[in-house]
Structure formats: structure tokens, C-alpha cells
Short mmCIF file of C-alpha atoms in Angstrom, two decimals:
data_model
loop_
_atom_site.label_atom_id
_atom_site.label_comp_id
_atom_site.label_asym_id
_atom_site.label_seq_id
_atom_site.Cartn_x
_atom_site.Cartn_y
_atom_site.Cartn_z
CA MET A 1 167.28 -20.96 80.99
CA ARG A 2 166.54 -18.72 78.08
CA LYS A 3 168.49 -15.47 78.23
CA ILE A 4 166.82 -12.08 78.07
CA SER A 5 168.31 -9.73 75.50
CA THR A 6 170.40 -7.11 77.27
CA ILE A 7 168.81 -4.28 75.35
CA LEU A 8 165.26 -5.52 75.84
CA CYS A 9 165.82 -5.63 79.58
CA LEU A 10 167.26 -2.14 79.65
CA LEU A 11 164.08 -0.71 78.21
CA LEU A 12 161.68 -2.75 80.32
CA ALA A 13 160.82 0.07 82.67
CA VAL A 14 164.48 0.80 83.39
CA ALA A 15 164.29 -1.57 86.33
CA MET A 16 167.40 -3.53 85.47
CA CYS A 17 169.61 -0.68 86.66
CA LEU A 18 168.58 -1.39 90.24
CA SER A 19 170.69 -4.50 90.77
CA GLY A 20 173.88 -4.02 92.69
CA CYS A 21 172.86 -0.66 94.19
CA ASP A 22 172.23 -1.76 97.76
CA ASN A 23 175.43 -0.23 99.09
CA GLN A 24 174.69 3.18 97.61
CA GLU A 25 173.99 6.11 99.92
CA THR A 26 170.27 6.70 100.30
CA THR A 27 168.89 9.76 98.54
CA ASP A 28 166.15 11.79 100.19
CA THR A 29 162.66 11.66 98.74
CA VAL A 30 160.82 14.82 97.79
CA ASP A 31 159.11 16.74 100.59
CA SER A 32 155.85 17.12 98.74
CA THR A 33 153.84 15.40 96.03
CA SER A 34 152.64 18.73 94.67
CA ASP A 35 155.40 18.77 92.05
CA TYR A 36 153.84 15.78 90.28
CA VAL A 37 150.84 15.99 87.97
CA PHE A 38 149.12 12.80 86.80
CA ASN A 39 147.00 13.11 83.70
CA THR A 40 143.96 11.02 84.59
CA SER A 41 140.33 11.49 85.51
CA VAL A 42 140.63 8.83 88.22
CA GLU A 43 140.58 10.46 91.64
CA SER A 44 141.38 7.31 93.61
CA PHE A 45 142.15 3.63 93.00
CA GLU A 46 140.72 2.93 96.46
CA ASP A 47 143.77 1.05 97.73
CA MET A 48 144.03 -1.22 94.65
CA THR A 49 147.31 -3.14 94.25
CA LEU A 50 148.79 -3.35 90.76
CA THR A 51 151.11 -6.36 90.57
CA PHE A 52 153.79 -6.92 87.92
CA GLY A 53 155.31 -10.37 87.37
CA ALA A 54 158.65 -11.38 85.87
CA TRP A 55 161.45 -13.91 86.34
CA TRP A 56 163.99 -11.21 87.19
CA ASN A 57 163.98 -8.38 89.69
CA ILE A 58 161.82 -5.55 88.32
CA ALA A 59 161.00 -4.04 91.72
CA TRP A 60 161.68 -0.42 92.52
CA PRO A 61 162.67 0.31 96.14
CA GLU A 62 160.46 2.27 98.51
CA GLU A 63 163.21 4.88 98.89
CA PRO A 64 165.73 5.91 96.21
CA ARG A 65 169.21 4.56 96.84
CA ASN A 66 171.05 6.97 94.57
CA ASP A 67 170.45 10.09 92.52
CA ALA A 68 169.77 8.10 89.33
CA GLU A 69 166.86 6.25 90.97
CA ALA A 70 165.41 9.28 92.71
CA PRO A 71 163.22 10.72 89.88
CA VAL A 72 161.47 7.40 89.22
CA VAL A 73 161.06 6.33 92.84
CA ASN A 74 159.83 9.76 93.94
CA ALA A 75 157.34 9.90 91.08
CA LEU A 76 156.04 6.40 91.85
CA ASN A 77 155.65 7.26 95.52
CA ALA A 78 153.76 10.43 94.57
CA LEU A 79 151.49 8.43 92.24
CA CYS A 80 150.67 5.89 94.93
CA SER A 81 150.03 8.47 97.65
CA THR A 82 147.92 10.87 95.59
CA LYS A 83 145.86 8.19 93.84
CA ASN A 84 145.63 5.68 96.71
CA LEU A 85 147.40 3.01 94.64
CA ASN A 86 149.76 0.21 95.66
CA ILE A 87 152.36 -1.22 93.27
CA ASP A 88 153.79 -4.67 93.90
CA TYR A 89 156.26 -6.91 92.06
CA VAL A 90 156.46 -10.71 91.92
CA LYS A 91 159.63 -12.53 90.95
CA ILE A 92 159.30 -16.20 89.96
CA ASP A 93 162.23 -18.41 88.97
CA TYR A 94 162.26 -18.99 85.24
CA LYS A 95 162.02 -22.79 85.52
CA ASP A 96 158.67 -22.36 87.34
CA TYR A 97 157.59 -19.08 85.77
CA TYR A 98 155.14 -20.10 83.06
CA SER A 99 153.60 -23.01 84.97
CA THR A 100 153.06 -20.79 88.03
CA ILE A 101 151.44 -18.02 86.00
CA ILE A 102 149.21 -20.41 84.04
CA ASN A 103 148.06 -22.38 87.08
CA SER A 104 147.25 -19.23 89.03
CA ILE A 105 145.12 -17.81 86.21
CA GLU A 106 143.30 -21.10 85.66
CA ASN A 107 142.55 -21.22 89.40
CA GLY A 108 141.02 -17.75 89.22
CA ASP A 109 143.68 -16.06 91.39
CA PRO A 110 146.50 -14.69 89.19
CA VAL A 111 149.79 -14.11 90.99
CA ALA A 112 150.21 -10.95 88.89
CA ASP A 113 147.87 -8.62 87.06
CA LEU A 114 150.44 -7.88 84.38
CA PHE A 115 153.38 -10.11 83.52
CA TRP A 116 156.17 -10.29 80.98
CA ILE A 117 156.31 -13.15 78.50
CA GLU A 118 158.50 -14.04 75.56
CA SER A 119 156.63 -13.39 72.35
CA ASP A 120 156.61 -17.00 71.20
CA TYR A 121 154.50 -17.87 74.28
CA LEU A 122 151.75 -15.40 73.38
CA GLN A 123 149.76 -17.79 71.20
CA TYR A 124 149.92 -20.48 73.89
CA PHE A 125 148.22 -18.16 76.38
CA LEU A 126 145.66 -17.01 73.81
CA ASP A 127 144.73 -20.56 72.82
CA ARG A 128 143.93 -21.28 76.47
CA GLU A 129 142.01 -18.02 76.92
CA LEU A 130 144.22 -16.92 79.79
CA LEU A 131 144.62 -13.27 78.77
CA ILE A 132 142.50 -10.14 78.52
CA PRO A 133 143.13 -7.64 75.71
CA TYR A 134 143.96 -4.00 76.30
CA SER A 135 140.63 -2.41 75.44
CA TYR A 136 138.84 -1.52 78.64
CA SER A 137 140.18 1.91 79.52
CA THR A 138 139.43 5.09 77.63
CA GLU A 139 142.63 6.51 79.16
CA LEU A 140 144.95 3.89 77.65
CA ASP A 141 145.85 4.87 74.08
CA LEU A 142 148.25 2.37 72.53
CA THR A 143 148.92 4.64 69.58
CA GLU A 144 150.89 7.00 71.85
CA ASN A 145 154.59 7.38 71.17
CA LYS A 146 155.64 5.62 74.35
CA TRP A 147 154.32 2.26 73.11
CA ASP A 148 156.43 0.27 70.69
CA GLU A 149 154.50 -0.18 67.44
CA PHE A 150 156.22 -3.41 66.44
CA CYS A 151 155.32 -5.21 69.66
CA THR A 152 151.78 -3.86 69.60
CA MET A 153 151.23 -4.80 65.96
CA ASN A 154 152.48 -8.35 66.44
CA SER A 155 150.29 -8.85 69.53
CA ILE A 156 147.00 -8.21 67.72
CA GLN A 157 144.54 -11.07 67.52
CA TYR A 158 140.81 -10.97 66.89
CA GLY A 159 141.24 -7.22 66.35
CA TYR A 160 142.52 -6.58 69.89
CA VAL A 161 145.95 -5.91 71.36
CA TYR A 162 147.09 -8.53 73.86
CA GLY A 163 150.72 -7.54 74.45
CA VAL A 164 152.48 -4.20 74.89
CA TYR A 165 155.99 -2.87 75.37
CA TRP A 166 156.70 0.65 76.53
CA GLY A 167 159.77 2.34 75.16
CA LYS A 168 161.24 1.96 71.71
CA SER A 169 162.72 -1.33 70.61
CA VAL A 170 166.41 -1.21 70.02
CA PRO A 171 166.94 -2.87 66.64
CA GLY A 172 167.83 -6.53 66.82
CA TYR A 173 170.57 -6.38 64.20
CA VAL A 174 172.97 -3.52 63.53
CA LEU A 175 176.15 -2.94 61.56
CA TYR A 176 179.41 -2.65 63.47
CA CYS A 177 182.12 -0.64 61.70
CA ASN A 178 185.86 -0.77 62.29
CA SER A 179 186.88 2.87 61.94
CA GLU A 180 190.45 1.88 61.10
CA TYR A 181 189.08 0.63 57.77
CA VAL A 182 185.88 2.63 57.42
CA ASP A 183 185.51 6.38 56.89
CA MET A 184 182.88 6.99 59.55
CA ASP A 185 182.20 10.52 58.34
CA VAL A 186 181.02 9.08 55.02
CA VAL A 187 178.77 6.57 56.77
CA GLU A 188 177.29 9.00 59.31
CA ASN A 189 176.69 11.72 56.73
CA ALA A 190 174.92 9.22 54.48
CA ILE A 191 172.73 8.01 57.36
CA SER A 192 171.78 11.57 58.25
CA ALA A 193 170.96 12.35 54.63
CA GLY A 194 168.92 9.17 54.18
CA THR A 195 171.31 7.96 51.48
CA TRP A 196 173.02 5.16 53.40
CA ASN A 197 172.15 2.31 51.03
CA TRP A 198 173.48 -1.06 49.96
CA ASP A 199 175.10 0.24 46.79
CA THR A 200 177.31 2.46 48.94
CA LEU A 201 178.18 -0.26 51.41
CA VAL A 202 178.80 -2.94 48.78
CA ASN A 203 181.08 -0.62 46.80
CA MET A 204 183.11 -0.03 49.98
CA VAL A 205 183.32 -3.75 50.72
CA VAL A 206 184.18 -4.73 47.13
CA SER A 207 186.97 -2.13 47.07
CA MET A 208 188.43 -3.73 50.18
CA GLY A 209 188.22 -7.15 48.57
CA GLU A 210 190.18 -5.91 45.57
CA VAL A 211 193.15 -5.16 47.82
CA GLY A 212 192.83 -8.43 49.71
CA ALA A 213 190.94 -7.17 52.77
CA LYS A 214 187.94 -8.94 54.26
CA GLY A 215 185.13 -6.43 54.48
CA PHE A 216 181.81 -8.03 55.44
CA GLY A 217 180.68 -10.82 57.75
CA GLY A 218 178.56 -11.89 60.69
CA ASP A 219 175.10 -13.40 61.03
CA PHE A 220 173.82 -11.46 58.08
CA LEU A 221 171.41 -13.26 55.70
CA ASP A 222 168.12 -12.59 57.52
CA ALA A 223 169.25 -9.12 58.56
CA VAL A 224 170.22 -8.18 54.98
CA LEU A 225 166.88 -9.39 53.58
CA ALA A 226 164.95 -7.48 56.24
CA THR A 227 166.44 -4.15 55.19
CA ASN A 228 164.49 -4.48 51.93
CA ASN A 229 161.16 -5.55 53.47
CA ALA A 230 161.91 -9.21 52.85
CA ASP A 231 162.74 -12.33 54.80
CA ILE A 232 163.68 -15.92 54.13
CA THR A 233 160.11 -16.87 53.21
CA ASP A 234 160.29 -14.48 50.27
CA ILE A 235 162.75 -16.86 48.63
CA ILE A 236 159.86 -19.31 48.39
CA LYS A 237 157.66 -16.68 46.79
CA ALA A 238 160.31 -15.56 44.26
CA ASN A 239 160.06 -12.06 45.67
CA ASP A 240 162.25 -9.59 43.79
CA HIS A 241 162.93 -7.75 47.07
CA ALA A 242 164.81 -10.85 48.23
CA GLU A 243 166.54 -11.33 44.89
CA LYS A 244 168.03 -7.83 44.96
CA MET A 245 169.52 -8.42 48.40
CA LEU A 246 170.95 -11.81 47.42
CA GLU A 247 172.65 -10.13 44.48
CA TYR A 248 174.39 -7.70 46.85
CA ILE A 249 175.70 -10.64 48.86
CA ARG A 250 176.83 -12.40 45.68
CA ARG A 251 178.76 -9.30 44.56
CA MET A 252 180.66 -9.12 47.84
CA ALA A 253 181.33 -12.87 47.76
CA ALA A 254 182.61 -12.64 44.16
CA ALA A 255 185.12 -10.02 45.36
CA ASP A 256 186.26 -12.46 48.08
CA ALA A 257 185.34 -9.83 50.64
CA ILE A 258 183.06 -11.90 52.93
CA TYR A 259 184.52 -13.70 55.94
CA ASP A 260 182.97 -16.33 58.20
CA ASP A 261 184.85 -15.86 61.49
CA PRO A 262 183.41 -13.04 63.65
CA ASN A 263 186.67 -12.85 65.59
CA LEU A 264 188.28 -11.50 62.45
CA PHE A 265 186.32 -8.29 62.91
CA PHE A 266 186.71 -7.84 66.64
CA ASP A 267 190.40 -8.71 66.39
CA GLY A 268 190.66 -5.66 64.15
CA GLU A 269 191.20 -7.47 60.84
CA ALA A 270 187.91 -6.74 59.06
CA ALA A 271 185.78 -3.70 58.30
CA PHE A 272 182.09 -4.56 58.87
CA TYR A 273 180.21 -7.00 61.07
CA VAL A 274 176.46 -7.68 61.19
CA GLY A 275 175.31 -8.71 64.65
CA LYS A 276 172.76 -8.12 67.38
CA ALA A 277 172.82 -4.83 69.22
CA SER A 278 172.32 -6.82 72.42
CA GLU A 279 175.53 -8.75 71.83
CA THR A 280 177.71 -5.70 72.18
CA TRP A 281 180.13 -5.30 75.03
CA GLU A 282 182.61 -2.63 76.08
CA LEU A 283 183.74 -1.82 72.58
CA ASP A 284 187.08 -0.31 71.74
CA SER A 285 186.58 3.24 70.52
CA LYS A 286 187.44 2.21 66.96
CA TYR A 287 184.27 0.08 66.74
CA GLN A 288 181.11 2.03 65.92
CA MET A 289 177.52 0.75 65.84
CA VAL A 290 175.23 2.06 63.08
CA THR A 291 172.03 1.03 61.37
CA LEU A 292 172.21 -1.35 58.43
CA PRO A 293 171.80 0.36 55.04
CA MET A 294 168.38 1.02 53.54
CA GLY A 295 167.23 -1.57 51.00
CA PRO A 296 166.57 -0.44 47.41
CA ASP A 297 162.80 -0.90 47.74
CA ALA A 298 162.51 0.37 51.32
CA THR A 299 161.70 3.87 52.50
CA ASP A 300 163.04 3.44 56.04
CA TYR A 301 166.02 1.91 57.78
CA ILE A 302 164.88 -1.50 58.98
CA SER A 303 166.30 -3.96 61.49
CA MET A 304 165.37 -7.59 62.06
CA THR A 305 164.77 -9.11 65.47
CA THR A 306 164.56 -12.80 66.31
CA ASP A 307 162.76 -12.32 69.60
CA TYR A 308 161.05 -9.75 71.79
CA MET A 309 158.99 -9.57 74.95
CA VAL A 310 155.57 -8.16 75.78
CA LEU A 311 153.58 -7.31 78.88
CA VAL A 312 150.22 -9.12 79.02
CA MET A 313 147.19 -8.89 81.31
CA ALA A 314 145.89 -11.89 83.23
CA LYS A 315 142.30 -13.07 82.95
CA ASN A 316 140.32 -13.20 86.21
CA SER A 317 142.24 -10.28 87.65
CA LYS A 318 140.80 -7.18 89.35
CA PRO A 319 138.78 -4.62 87.27
CA TYR A 320 140.56 -4.46 83.93
CA SER A 321 139.88 -0.80 83.30
CA ASN A 322 141.55 0.11 86.60
CA ILE A 323 144.58 -2.02 85.75
CA GLU A 324 144.95 -0.32 82.37
CA THR A 325 144.59 3.17 83.83
CA ALA A 326 147.18 2.45 86.53
CA LEU A 327 149.52 0.94 83.92
CA ASN A 328 149.15 4.06 81.79
CA LEU A 329 150.21 6.29 84.71
CA TYR A 330 153.05 3.95 85.65
CA THR A 331 154.46 3.85 82.13
CA ASP A 332 154.15 7.63 81.78
CA ILE A 333 156.70 7.84 84.59
CA MET A 334 158.98 5.24 83.03
CA TRP A 335 158.83 6.94 79.64
CA GLU A 336 159.60 10.37 81.07
CA TYR A 337 162.66 9.23 82.99
CA SER A 338 164.10 6.69 80.53
CA ALA A 339 166.74 8.97 78.95
CA ASP A 340 169.59 7.95 81.24
CA THR A 341 169.05 4.19 81.31
CA TYR A 342 171.52 3.09 78.66
CA THR A 343 174.73 1.24 79.42
CA SER A 344 176.65 3.02 76.67
CA SER A 345 176.42 6.07 74.48
CA GLN A 346 176.21 3.82 71.42
CA HIS A 347 173.07 2.12 72.75
CA LYS A 348 171.59 5.53 73.43
CA ASP A 349 172.46 6.80 69.96
CA ILE A 350 171.04 3.81 68.08
CA THR A 351 167.84 3.85 70.15
CA GLU A 352 167.32 7.56 69.64
CA PHE A 353 167.94 7.14 65.92
CA PHE A 354 165.20 4.54 65.57
CA SER A 355 162.89 6.43 67.91
CA ALA A 356 163.20 9.56 65.81
CA ALA A 357 162.77 7.71 62.54
CA GLY A 358 159.97 5.52 63.86
CA THR A 359 161.03 2.01 64.83
CA LYS A 360 161.01 -0.31 61.85
CA VAL A 361 161.58 -3.92 62.78
CA HIS A 362 161.03 -7.27 61.10
CA ARG A 363 160.51 -10.37 63.13
CA GLN A 364 162.21 -13.49 61.85
CA LYS A 365 159.33 -15.75 60.80
CA VAL A 366 161.06 -19.05 60.10
CA THR A 367 163.66 -20.70 62.31
CA GLY A 368 165.37 -24.07 62.31
CA TYR A 369 165.94 -24.15 58.56
CA GLU A 370 169.67 -24.86 58.72
CA GLN A 371 169.41 -27.99 56.56
CA ALA A 372 168.03 -25.88 53.74
CA ILE A 373 170.01 -22.72 54.27
CA ASN A 374 173.49 -24.21 54.64
CA PRO A 375 173.81 -25.53 51.06
CA PHE A 376 172.09 -22.37 49.82
CA MET A 377 174.65 -20.18 51.55
CA SER A 378 177.54 -22.34 50.37
CA VAL A 379 176.59 -21.76 46.74
CA LEU A 380 175.74 -18.09 47.33
CA LEU A 381 179.10 -17.36 48.96
CA GLU A 382 180.99 -18.88 46.05
CA GLY A 383 179.90 -15.73 44.23
CA GLU A 384 179.47 -17.49 40.89
CA THR A 385 175.72 -18.12 40.74
CA SER A 386 173.28 -15.28 40.10
CA ALA A 387 170.61 -14.48 42.66
CA ALA A 388 167.87 -15.40 40.17
CA ASP A 389 169.36 -18.86 39.62
CA LEU A 390 169.78 -19.35 43.35
CA LEU A 391 166.11 -18.55 43.89
CA THR A 392 165.13 -21.18 41.36
CA MET A 393 167.53 -23.79 42.73
CA PHE A 394 166.50 -23.55 46.35
CA ARG A 395 162.85 -22.55 46.20
CA LEU A 396 161.76 -26.16 46.29
CA GLU A 397 163.85 -26.86 49.38
CA PHE A 398 162.55 -23.81 51.23
CA SER A 399 158.99 -24.65 50.27
CA LYS A 400 159.07 -27.41 52.89
CA TYR A 401 158.83 -24.67 55.52
CA PRO A 402 155.38 -23.16 56.12
CA VAL A 403 154.99 -19.44 55.51
CA PRO A 404 153.17 -17.75 58.44
CA ASP A 405 150.06 -15.78 57.57
CA ASN A 406 150.99 -12.75 59.67
CA THR A 407 152.89 -9.99 57.93
CA THR A 408 156.13 -8.50 59.15
CA ASP A 409 155.59 -5.34 57.14
CA PRO A 410 156.60 -2.62 59.64
CA SER A 411 154.33 -0.09 57.95
CA GLN A 412 151.18 -2.05 58.82
CA GLU A 413 148.68 0.06 60.73
CA ILE A 414 147.58 -0.87 64.24
CA THR A 415 143.98 -2.02 64.01
CA GLY A 416 141.05 -1.91 66.42
CA GLY A 417 140.83 -2.56 70.12
CA VAL A 418 143.63 -0.24 71.17
CA GLY A 419 141.57 2.07 73.38
#
């Protein structure tokens, strides 16, 4: 079974926090629905049922089981009672999930109106004309802040949006700092001032290498390139954005400051580690999660993600405009009460940072290129070959991998069909 990223799940309507709460003392619901105002022209959904589908438990209970659940559950109950709406949830085992969804849509009776899919399945559904785009409701505006721009942008086809994600995407890759080696005041002040860049980081790492300390490591190549609006395909195109980032890596390698064992960092023997935000666990207080530095040609802090999930709408479902309007009201509630849904203060901080700055995320476009990248990295990490020469040496090898037409430029505007 493919695993869902911990952070992605946390922001999928906050529903993940429900598991394991059954023994909690029940919290009373509100006495009246008058405290809730729903911004919509729809007076009644006339007993319509809006059904969400997933392969994990996304259901909210009918009654709140603790104080943390109460605001969401009470608001959902008020929405359903005042607008004559029913909300249902379908859980399907992952091994049967996609086949069940597909068969039900093809038979004209979808098991869910809206369902979560992994992004690499989106094209499969589109090719079989199983989805309806989000474009039928004048009340659903996908340019609102609650919708993640990266997921929306990468779900556009034929000028319409087919997949959405409410909430802000936590960056896929972040920089972990060992505060026993790193002056965190320097890093945090630079981030706040917008001056946290690769020159600063590389100088810190090289200085550590000069005294025999290992400073930099992790799963870093794609993540480093992304911070300068580049990815692995830019090596094929001789993009100078990629060349600049390779030169930073070469400088650290030449100082013998790059390590290849991630345990070296988490055992407290190294300064910096590049890894997924979703891979974090209960960190010792000396480990701090921050954004990767800004690339020399970038104007924002950028993170790379290898995967993400989107909510799509089934073809042959009930009136699409009604589904969209109900979804808009549902996600308004989730967005309003999402502040306390993080498992750690570090997750909260990094999410709020990217939300305030505007989420900037690259999606990894090429995978499975280990045969080409391994010799490339071996030469790069020797620290003796310039980035320009490396580009020339390995461009032919990388050219065997097709370059997707879609851009990962996070500044790309959302185009038509967004309501």
C-alpha cells in the first residue's frame, strides 16, 4: 500500500485527528444554530447528500467527542440543519479503492461525489472522462486563500480545474538544523529578513568542513535545484539556474563537508539535513525545522514535493453546481478551524511561514533516473569538477528522459474555469 504523507493527511480537512478518540468524554453540542452564518445564496439543498470518498477514515462524528472536535462538528451540524444538507463519508480499502471508484462512475452510480486521489492518478481519470471540472458554481472561487495554488495549478487541463486541495501545502522538503552546531538566531533572522540564501548556508557548511565537521547531507539534489526555480530536467537544457545550484554543492563537497548517512545528523554529529517535512518525528529540542535557503535567481523560498493529493468530482453524480456549493461551505468550516490541527509546533510554524509568504512548491517531474544520477552525483561529490563541466558531461545521459511539457514554475497564474 502506498503511504499517505503525514503532513498531507493532517491538512485534509483535519479529519485525521479523529482516530483514537472514542474513549473521550462526549462534549455537548451547541444549543442553537443561530451562532453560525453561512455565506451562500442557497436557501436549501433539499435533503441532498454530499458524499466524500477516501481509503482512510475521514468521517466526522455526529456528536463531538472532545473539546478539540466540538467547533468543527457543531458547525457541520449547523450547516446540515439550516441548509437541509446531509454529509456522508465512504471508506474503501486501498487495494480496492481505485477500481471501486472507477467502476462505480462508469456504471453511472458513483460511490462518492468527491473523492481523494494521488496526483499521479489524475491523468488516468481524465483520459477516461470520469471526472467533472470545478466550474459549475458561481459560489466556488478557487482563487480564494483557502485553496492551495500549487494543487490547483497542477490540476488544470483544457483550461479547467479538475483537482483541489483546501489548506496550504506544507513544503515537501525542508532543512533540519542541529542547534548544537548552528546559530539558530542567525538563520531565523535571515529568514525573517528575506536574506536566508545559499551563499550564507554554504559559507557556514564550508567553515565546518575546514575544522573536520560534516555539515550538509540528506536527499538534497532535487530539493536544492528547486530552490532556484530549477529541477533535474534543467540539466538537459543547460539551464544556468541549475548550474548555479550545482556549483554550491560542489563547493561544499570540495570542503569535505557533505555526508551520505542521514543517521549522522540525527545522532547529533552533523549540522544540516535536507529531508521531507512529513518524515519528521518527535524531534529533540536541539533539532529545528526551517525552510531551505532562497536560490540566487528566485524571489521566494521554494520547496519541492514528490507527491500530493487532490479532491476530484465524479462524473454522473448529482447536480454539479450543488456539489460545488456544498463543498465550498464545508471547506469554509475546515479552513476556519484548522489552526489547532498540527502534531507539533514546528509543523505549525513551517506551514504558517509558507502560508504567509504564499506557498511556493515545485513538483518533481522526473523519477526513476537513478542509473543516470548515480554516476553524476559521484563525480559531483568529489568536488573537483566544475558545475559547467558536469552539465556537459551528463547532459547526454539525462537526455534519455523525456521532459514534461507542464511547467513547475510556482508563479504561474491559475487560468480559466475556476468559477
